[in-house]
Amino acid sequence: MSVSTAAAARTVCAPLPVLGRDVTVPLVTGGEVTYAALDYAASAPALQRVWDDVAAYAPYYGSVHRGAGYLSQLSTDLFENARRTVTEFLDCRPDDQLVFTRSTTDSLNLLARALPAGCQVFVFETEHHASLLPWQDAQVTYLNAPRTPRQAVETLERALADRDPHGPALVCVTGASNVTGELWPVRELAAAAHAHGARIVLDAAQLAPHHPVSVQDLDVDWVAFSGHKLYAPFGAGVLAGRADWLVAADPYLAGGGASRKVTRREDGGVDVEWHESAARHEAGSPNVIGAYSIASACKALTEAGFDSLVAREEYLIAEVRAGLAGIPQVKVLSLFGDDAPRVGVISFVVEGWNSSHFAAALSAEYGIGVRDGLFCAHPLVRTLLGSDPQTQGECGAPEAAPGEKSLNAIRVSFGAGTPDEHVERFVTAVRELVSEGARWQYRTEDGRCVPAV
């Protein structure tokens, strides 16, 4: 990136205001510092706009769909308007359904429960566990990690060509890796899936907070994402896409709201008529605040303009990557290579350091929050680190004491709310730790590396 381009990118837009931007944390070496939240890929901080919208609604909170009172009616309108807002944000087709869930994981498990009998599922080993594991009850084909976007498409095409062409099939693919941040060729993969009579679901958990996601433009059949990665707390997610498989499946949860009519039979049992709308898979009292917070975040990102947000994020990515590239002991993990487009998610290892030790030092000595471990993408990280992708491990838990060889990595991630100063401080901290070492002693406690006291 040229100097002029970098300067332009920096001034495209200021960071979006987020909660916690002024929080200070203590350092083990003494004093306090403003916390640098660089773990967006796990949970992004809530946008101030989202928090304000929720606070304004909170006094009017009421039951949804089945209440005659004013607050119930208001909450019902809010919930359904949120559905329309998110539908527009995703550019869904007119006849698509949008179901509010708990998370991406919940969304993909819902879809897994809705698969037609005999459905074949194709998924790359590079997926987050949320999109790798829900298909255990189906006939699953796990595809090896590709090393280029073109190889990803070719790998999928070969696998689909060998399948039974008469039965249903589903491809599950991420939009942006939660480990490397690299963008996947979703449109090309969707075309390959459809050419072989398969459908495709997009895990947009890491894509939607950084880039616009259009169901119609990408030509995917479903899309899933989580509110907590889209600057919206309160534990809600989304599954949006074609209605037929969802309507044909039994409800994900049986209970009130999913049922249209329940009657007793003469033999003592009950007959149930289920809704055919999204309510079919939204049993129980819906998370209206969670849904509203997602809709608020969608509005905020749309109004800020993704062109500006992407331009600024690309500047931050370039700054971090250039800084890490100048430290010989640091190895950045990548599937597709240095030139691959990506979002603000970068994983790396540091020669001579246990990743948990390094992440603990960033936090305790510099007030910087990153993530270490295998990032709930064990096969991918182990492949990138050159180890057996079948080896099991526990999410986020280091497997060696500080200073010993570990198969974990460090992940830094950022987004629309990240100030320049946070990434600058991060690069400086990495350089200092590598050159000077930690200034504090650390020990292992409950599988985590923590400062010794």
XYZ file of C-alpha atoms in Angstrom:
453
model
C 0.000 0.000 0.000
C 1.467 3.355 -1.003
C 1.875 6.236 1.444
C -0.910 8.210 -0.229
C -3.223 5.203 -0.292
C -2.498 4.445 3.345
C -3.174 8.044 4.361
C -6.439 8.055 2.420
C -7.534 4.780 4.018
C -6.843 6.141 7.488
C -9.122 9.101 6.908
C -11.959 7.226 5.209
C -13.809 6.897 8.487
C -13.106 6.961 12.193
C -13.556 3.800 14.238
C -17.196 3.184 15.058
C -17.838 3.916 18.745
C -17.910 0.711 20.797
C -18.422 -0.056 24.457
C -15.241 -0.527 26.457
C -13.125 1.833 24.384
C -12.108 3.762 27.525
C -11.752 0.811 29.913
C -8.415 0.695 31.719
C -6.784 -2.483 33.005
C -3.938 -3.039 35.486
C -0.495 -4.173 34.342
C 1.587 -6.620 36.368
C 4.526 -4.254 35.980
C 2.566 -1.439 37.624
C 0.095 1.192 36.541
C -2.857 0.960 34.173
C -3.402 1.246 30.443
C -6.413 1.533 28.142
C -7.420 -1.977 27.151
C -6.725 -2.920 23.529
C -9.456 -5.373 22.540
C -7.962 -7.362 19.660
C -10.066 -10.504 19.904
C -12.931 -9.459 17.620
C -13.040 -12.868 15.942
C -14.259 -14.394 19.219
C -16.662 -11.643 20.277
C -16.626 -8.109 18.950
C -17.355 -5.308 21.415
C -20.881 -3.974 21.281
C -21.428 -0.900 19.157
C -22.450 2.111 21.224
C -25.343 2.527 18.780
C -26.590 -0.978 19.566
C -26.361 -0.432 23.292
C -28.210 2.876 23.066
C -30.986 1.359 20.950
C -31.450 -1.530 23.364
C -31.438 0.796 26.377
C -34.129 2.943 24.764
C -36.308 -0.121 24.149
C -35.713 -1.882 27.492
C -38.510 -0.101 29.451
C -40.963 -1.261 26.793
C -39.839 -4.899 26.814
C -42.742 -7.335 26.728
C -43.844 -10.766 25.557
C -43.729 -11.453 21.836
C -46.492 -12.715 19.501
C -49.058 -13.824 22.042
C -49.893 -10.797 24.131
C -52.746 -8.296 23.749
C -51.124 -5.555 25.827
C -49.459 -2.487 24.374
C -45.917 -3.517 25.330
C -46.446 -6.974 23.903
C -47.685 -5.523 20.647
C -44.762 -3.106 20.563
C -42.261 -5.904 21.221
C -43.835 -8.078 18.548
C -43.547 -5.277 15.995
C -39.947 -4.688 17.048
C -39.111 -8.376 16.662
C -40.667 -8.704 13.216
C -39.189 -5.412 12.046
C -35.803 -6.733 13.147
C -36.406 -9.767 10.942
C -37.129 -7.500 7.975
C -34.053 -5.364 8.648
C -31.713 -8.360 8.768
C -33.382 -9.841 5.683
C -32.598 -6.622 3.816
C -29.057 -6.551 5.213
C -28.472 -10.023 3.723
C -30.241 -9.199 0.445
C -32.366 -12.329 0.721
C -34.690 -13.603 -1.993
C -38.376 -12.681 -1.630
C -39.431 -16.179 -0.571
C -36.535 -16.868 1.820
C -37.110 -17.441 5.525
C -35.062 -15.874 8.289
C -34.952 -17.694 11.612
C -33.505 -16.100 14.726
C -31.297 -18.571 16.596
C -28.724 -18.405 19.387
C -25.596 -18.297 17.213
C -23.926 -19.580 14.051
C -23.455 -22.916 15.803
C -27.148 -23.083 16.616
C -28.103 -22.049 13.069
C -26.037 -24.774 11.424
C -27.255 -27.410 13.878
C -30.804 -26.344 13.013
C -30.083 -26.803 9.318
C -28.437 -30.159 10.028
C -31.666 -31.284 11.707
C -33.602 -30.170 8.623
C -31.600 -32.151 6.053
C -33.703 -34.430 3.846
C -33.208 -38.170 4.261
C -30.120 -39.438 2.508
C -28.573 -36.003 2.182
C -24.845 -35.954 1.461
C -22.814 -33.184 3.064
C -19.489 -31.842 1.811
C -17.351 -29.731 4.112
C -13.708 -28.685 4.073
C -11.544 -29.634 7.057
C -10.688 -25.931 7.293
C -14.054 -25.025 8.812
C -14.700 -23.738 12.311
C -16.182 -26.492 14.458
C -19.547 -24.729 14.235
C -19.715 -25.675 10.563
C -17.521 -28.788 10.693
C -19.323 -30.841 13.339
C -23.150 -30.480 13.045
C -23.391 -33.009 10.189
C -22.445 -36.111 12.170
C -25.785 -37.826 11.506
C -25.530 -37.296 7.746
C -23.304 -38.884 5.126
C -20.367 -36.495 5.376
C -17.395 -36.091 3.068
C -14.578 -34.085 4.623
C -12.415 -32.338 2.038
C -8.707 -31.675 2.492
C -7.468 -28.132 3.018
C -6.912 -26.405 -0.329
C -3.874 -24.196 -0.878
C -5.454 -21.800 -3.382
C -9.015 -20.587 -4.004
C -8.940 -22.335 -7.382
C -7.924 -25.586 -5.705
C -10.866 -25.229 -3.332
C -13.277 -25.069 -6.253
C -11.587 -27.947 -8.083
C -11.580 -30.102 -4.940
C -15.287 -29.523 -4.441
C -16.078 -30.181 -8.109
C -14.270 -33.546 -8.012
C -16.044 -34.584 -4.818
C -19.466 -33.616 -6.147
C -18.854 -35.390 -9.451
C -18.368 -38.647 -7.529
C -21.540 -38.376 -5.469
C -24.880 -40.055 -6.058
C -26.466 -37.534 -8.460
C -30.040 -38.503 -7.533
C -30.038 -37.653 -3.832
C -29.963 -34.285 -2.038
C -26.600 -32.753 -1.210
C -25.335 -29.794 0.790
C -22.019 -27.964 0.747
C -20.987 -26.016 3.841
C -18.272 -23.379 3.491
C -16.948 -20.394 5.397
C -16.866 -16.910 3.921
C -13.748 -15.820 5.827
C -11.513 -18.055 7.895
C -11.596 -17.523 11.649
C -7.906 -18.540 11.702
C -6.262 -16.839 8.730
C -8.893 -14.233 7.866
C -8.631 -15.252 4.216
C -11.693 -14.816 2.021
C -13.024 -17.950 0.355
C -14.335 -18.065 -3.234
C -17.957 -18.367 -2.137
C -19.548 -17.379 -5.443
C -17.447 -19.914 -7.378
C -18.111 -22.650 -4.827
C -21.842 -21.927 -5.010
C -21.729 -22.217 -8.798
C -19.914 -25.559 -8.526
C -22.432 -26.844 -5.986
C -25.434 -25.864 -8.090
C -23.880 -27.279 -11.271
C -23.829 -30.673 -9.555
C -27.315 -30.438 -8.069
C -26.194 -29.546 -4.543
C -27.141 -26.691 -2.252
C -24.744 -24.550 -0.248
C -24.804 -22.890 3.168
C -22.448 -20.030 3.960
C -20.937 -19.638 7.423
C -20.693 -15.848 7.451
C -19.721 -15.475 11.120
C -16.388 -13.877 10.221
C -17.498 -12.361 6.905
C -20.628 -10.392 7.788
C -18.922 -8.032 10.293
C -16.326 -7.022 7.687
C -17.896 -7.215 4.217
C -21.406 -6.966 2.768
C -23.089 -10.355 2.377
C -25.665 -10.710 -0.401
C -27.493 -14.013 -0.558
C -28.560 -13.230 -4.116
C -25.206 -12.015 -5.400
C -23.280 -14.926 -3.879
C -26.118 -17.278 -4.923
C -25.993 -19.273 -1.687
C -28.980 -21.216 -0.433
C -28.528 -20.328 3.240
C -26.394 -18.026 5.314
C -25.660 -18.233 9.035
C -23.988 -15.767 11.374
C -23.795 -14.699 15.025
C -24.750 -11.398 16.582
C -21.870 -11.435 19.045
C -19.372 -11.174 16.181
C -21.429 -8.424 14.519
C -21.113 -5.982 17.449
C -24.442 -7.160 18.908
C -24.457 -8.886 22.319
C -27.343 -10.782 23.976
C -26.858 -14.234 22.421
C -28.707 -14.259 19.114
C -27.891 -15.553 15.651
C -29.435 -15.924 12.217
C -30.192 -18.640 9.679
C -31.617 -17.239 6.460
C -32.375 -18.905 3.158
C -34.606 -21.287 1.299
C -37.763 -22.288 3.131
C -38.546 -25.733 1.698
C -36.170 -27.882 3.764
C -37.017 -25.895 6.895
C -40.760 -26.243 6.385
C -40.492 -29.969 5.637
C -38.474 -30.688 8.789
C -39.830 -31.241 12.259
C -39.342 -28.189 14.476
C -35.846 -27.775 15.848
C -37.481 -27.341 19.262
C -40.975 -28.528 20.124
C -43.064 -26.103 22.123
C -45.174 -22.992 22.205
C -44.783 -20.652 19.285
C -43.767 -23.431 16.898
C -47.190 -25.026 17.095
C -50.234 -23.657 15.299
C -52.760 -26.151 16.709
C -52.576 -28.940 19.311
C -55.452 -31.361 19.963
C -55.960 -34.431 22.096
C -56.592 -37.750 20.399
C -59.007 -40.394 21.635
C -56.092 -42.704 22.408
C -54.755 -40.131 24.868
C -52.001 -38.678 22.688
C -51.811 -35.317 20.952
C -51.839 -34.184 17.346
C -49.785 -31.146 16.446
C -50.041 -28.820 13.476
C -46.788 -26.865 13.166
C -46.307 -23.414 11.712
C -44.801 -23.207 8.236
C -43.276 -19.766 8.832
C -39.990 -19.064 10.624
C -41.906 -19.539 13.879
C -41.705 -23.293 13.226
C -38.099 -23.202 14.472
C -38.445 -20.415 17.052
C -40.261 -22.231 19.857
C -40.509 -20.573 23.230
C -40.259 -16.886 24.044
C -37.982 -15.390 21.399
C -34.882 -13.386 22.256
C -36.352 -10.079 21.167
C -33.471 -8.013 22.569
C -30.941 -10.239 20.826
C -32.786 -9.945 17.531
C -33.189 -6.184 17.940
C -29.486 -5.778 18.707
C -28.560 -7.617 15.496
C -30.902 -5.405 13.488
C -29.418 -2.302 15.117
C -25.889 -3.452 14.232
C -26.964 -4.148 10.649
C -28.319 -0.609 10.370
C -25.175 0.898 11.889
C -22.840 -0.954 9.521
C -24.995 -0.126 6.514
C -25.137 3.556 7.415
C -21.363 3.699 8.020
C -20.854 2.225 4.550
C -18.954 -0.983 3.927
C -16.730 0.689 1.338
C -15.329 2.961 4.027
C -15.187 0.222 6.643
C -13.359 -2.163 4.304
C -10.881 0.516 3.217
C -9.961 1.359 6.783
C -9.710 -2.284 7.803
C -7.418 -3.025 4.864
C -5.132 -0.273 6.142
C -5.062 -1.858 9.614
C -4.397 -5.295 8.116
C -1.494 -3.911 6.106
C -0.046 -2.248 9.206
C -0.190 -5.426 11.281
C 1.138 -7.668 8.537
C 3.986 -5.277 7.727
C 4.902 -5.042 11.399
C 4.908 -8.815 11.889
C 6.827 -9.346 8.638
C 9.640 -7.237 10.098
C 10.113 -9.694 12.983
C 11.979 -12.795 11.704
C 10.870 -14.960 14.620
C 7.184 -14.516 13.717
C 5.465 -16.841 11.256
C 2.016 -15.805 10.020
C -0.303 -18.701 9.163
C -1.902 -18.772 5.722
C -3.607 -21.178 3.342
C -3.730 -19.045 0.209
C -0.562 -16.952 0.538
C 0.396 -13.367 1.307
C -1.582 -11.828 -1.552
C -4.918 -13.412 -0.629
C -7.656 -10.926 0.314
C -8.622 -11.199 3.957
C -10.489 -9.653 6.859
C -8.921 -8.436 10.094
C -8.036 -11.869 11.472
C -4.358 -12.881 11.610
C -2.863 -15.931 13.354
C 0.819 -16.505 13.954
C 3.415 -18.350 16.005
C 6.602 -17.002 17.541
C 9.798 -19.012 17.455
C 10.909 -20.022 20.948
C 7.608 -19.103 22.578
C 4.653 -21.093 23.794
C 1.652 -19.279 22.305
C -0.205 -19.199 25.610
C 2.837 -17.668 27.282
C 3.086 -15.006 24.591
C -0.618 -14.135 24.747
C -0.479 -13.956 28.549
C 2.451 -11.542 28.369
C 0.623 -9.334 25.854
C -2.266 -9.091 28.290
C -0.441 -8.800 31.600
C 2.371 -6.484 30.481
C 0.727 -4.457 27.696
C -3.043 -4.588 28.290
C -3.654 -6.237 24.902
C -6.312 -8.940 24.558
C -5.698 -11.565 21.866
C -6.610 -15.248 21.560
C -4.340 -18.293 21.735
C -5.054 -21.960 21.072
C -6.548 -23.845 18.146
C -9.499 -21.448 17.753
C -12.161 -24.185 17.520
C -10.675 -25.075 14.127
C -8.368 -27.897 15.199
C -7.829 -29.651 11.844
C -7.042 -26.359 10.088
C -4.583 -25.055 12.674
C -2.842 -28.401 12.933
C -2.576 -28.541 9.147
C -1.081 -25.052 9.068
C 1.368 -25.990 11.810
C 2.353 -29.164 10.012
C 0.933 -31.644 12.513
C -1.545 -34.486 12.236
C -5.005 -32.950 11.594
C -6.604 -35.929 13.334
C -4.928 -35.164 16.668
C -7.467 -34.122 19.272
C -7.209 -31.135 21.564
C -9.307 -28.920 23.770
C -10.472 -25.539 22.399
C -8.232 -22.761 23.545
C -6.215 -24.823 26.015
C -2.417 -24.862 25.629
C -0.874 -28.288 25.464
C 2.570 -27.453 26.820
C 4.044 -25.411 29.630
C 5.619 -22.029 28.856
C 8.787 -22.437 26.826
C 7.939 -25.917 25.575
C 6.873 -26.814 22.048
C 3.165 -26.211 21.564
C 0.767 -26.776 18.696
C -1.167 -23.637 19.535
C -1.103 -20.297 17.763
C -1.829 -16.664 18.595
C -4.643 -14.781 16.894
C -5.071 -11.032 16.657
C -8.359 -9.752 15.252
C -9.907 -6.339 14.837
C -12.668 -4.490 13.037
C -14.805 -1.394 12.757
C -14.259 -0.270 16.345
C -10.478 -0.681 16.479
C -8.425 2.509 16.931
C -5.112 2.828 15.087
C -3.326 3.029 18.429
C -4.380 -0.499 19.359
C -2.741 -2.149 16.366
C 0.324 0.102 16.702
C 0.688 -0.901 20.356
C 0.243 -4.547 19.430
C 3.032 -4.507 16.833
C 5.342 -2.691 19.255
C 4.553 -5.188 22.029
C 5.271 -8.185 19.798
C 8.586 -6.664 18.743
C 9.596 -5.936 22.352
C 8.619 -9.376 23.661
C 10.559 -11.100 20.904
C 13.671 -8.966 21.337
C 13.685 -8.452 25.115
C 11.595 -11.301 26.516
C 8.877 -11.141 29.133
C 9.433 -8.888 32.124
C 7.408 -11.103 34.446
C 7.355 -14.727 35.495
C 4.434 -16.952 34.428
C 3.036 -20.303 35.465
C 0.435 -22.763 34.254
C -2.860 -22.776 36.132
C -5.890 -24.838 35.057
C -4.434 -25.221 31.574
C -3.766 -21.497 31.162
C -0.544 -19.509 31.316
C -0.960 -16.798 33.961
C 1.317 -14.302 35.714
C 3.028 -15.720 38.783
C 2.141 -13.858 41.970
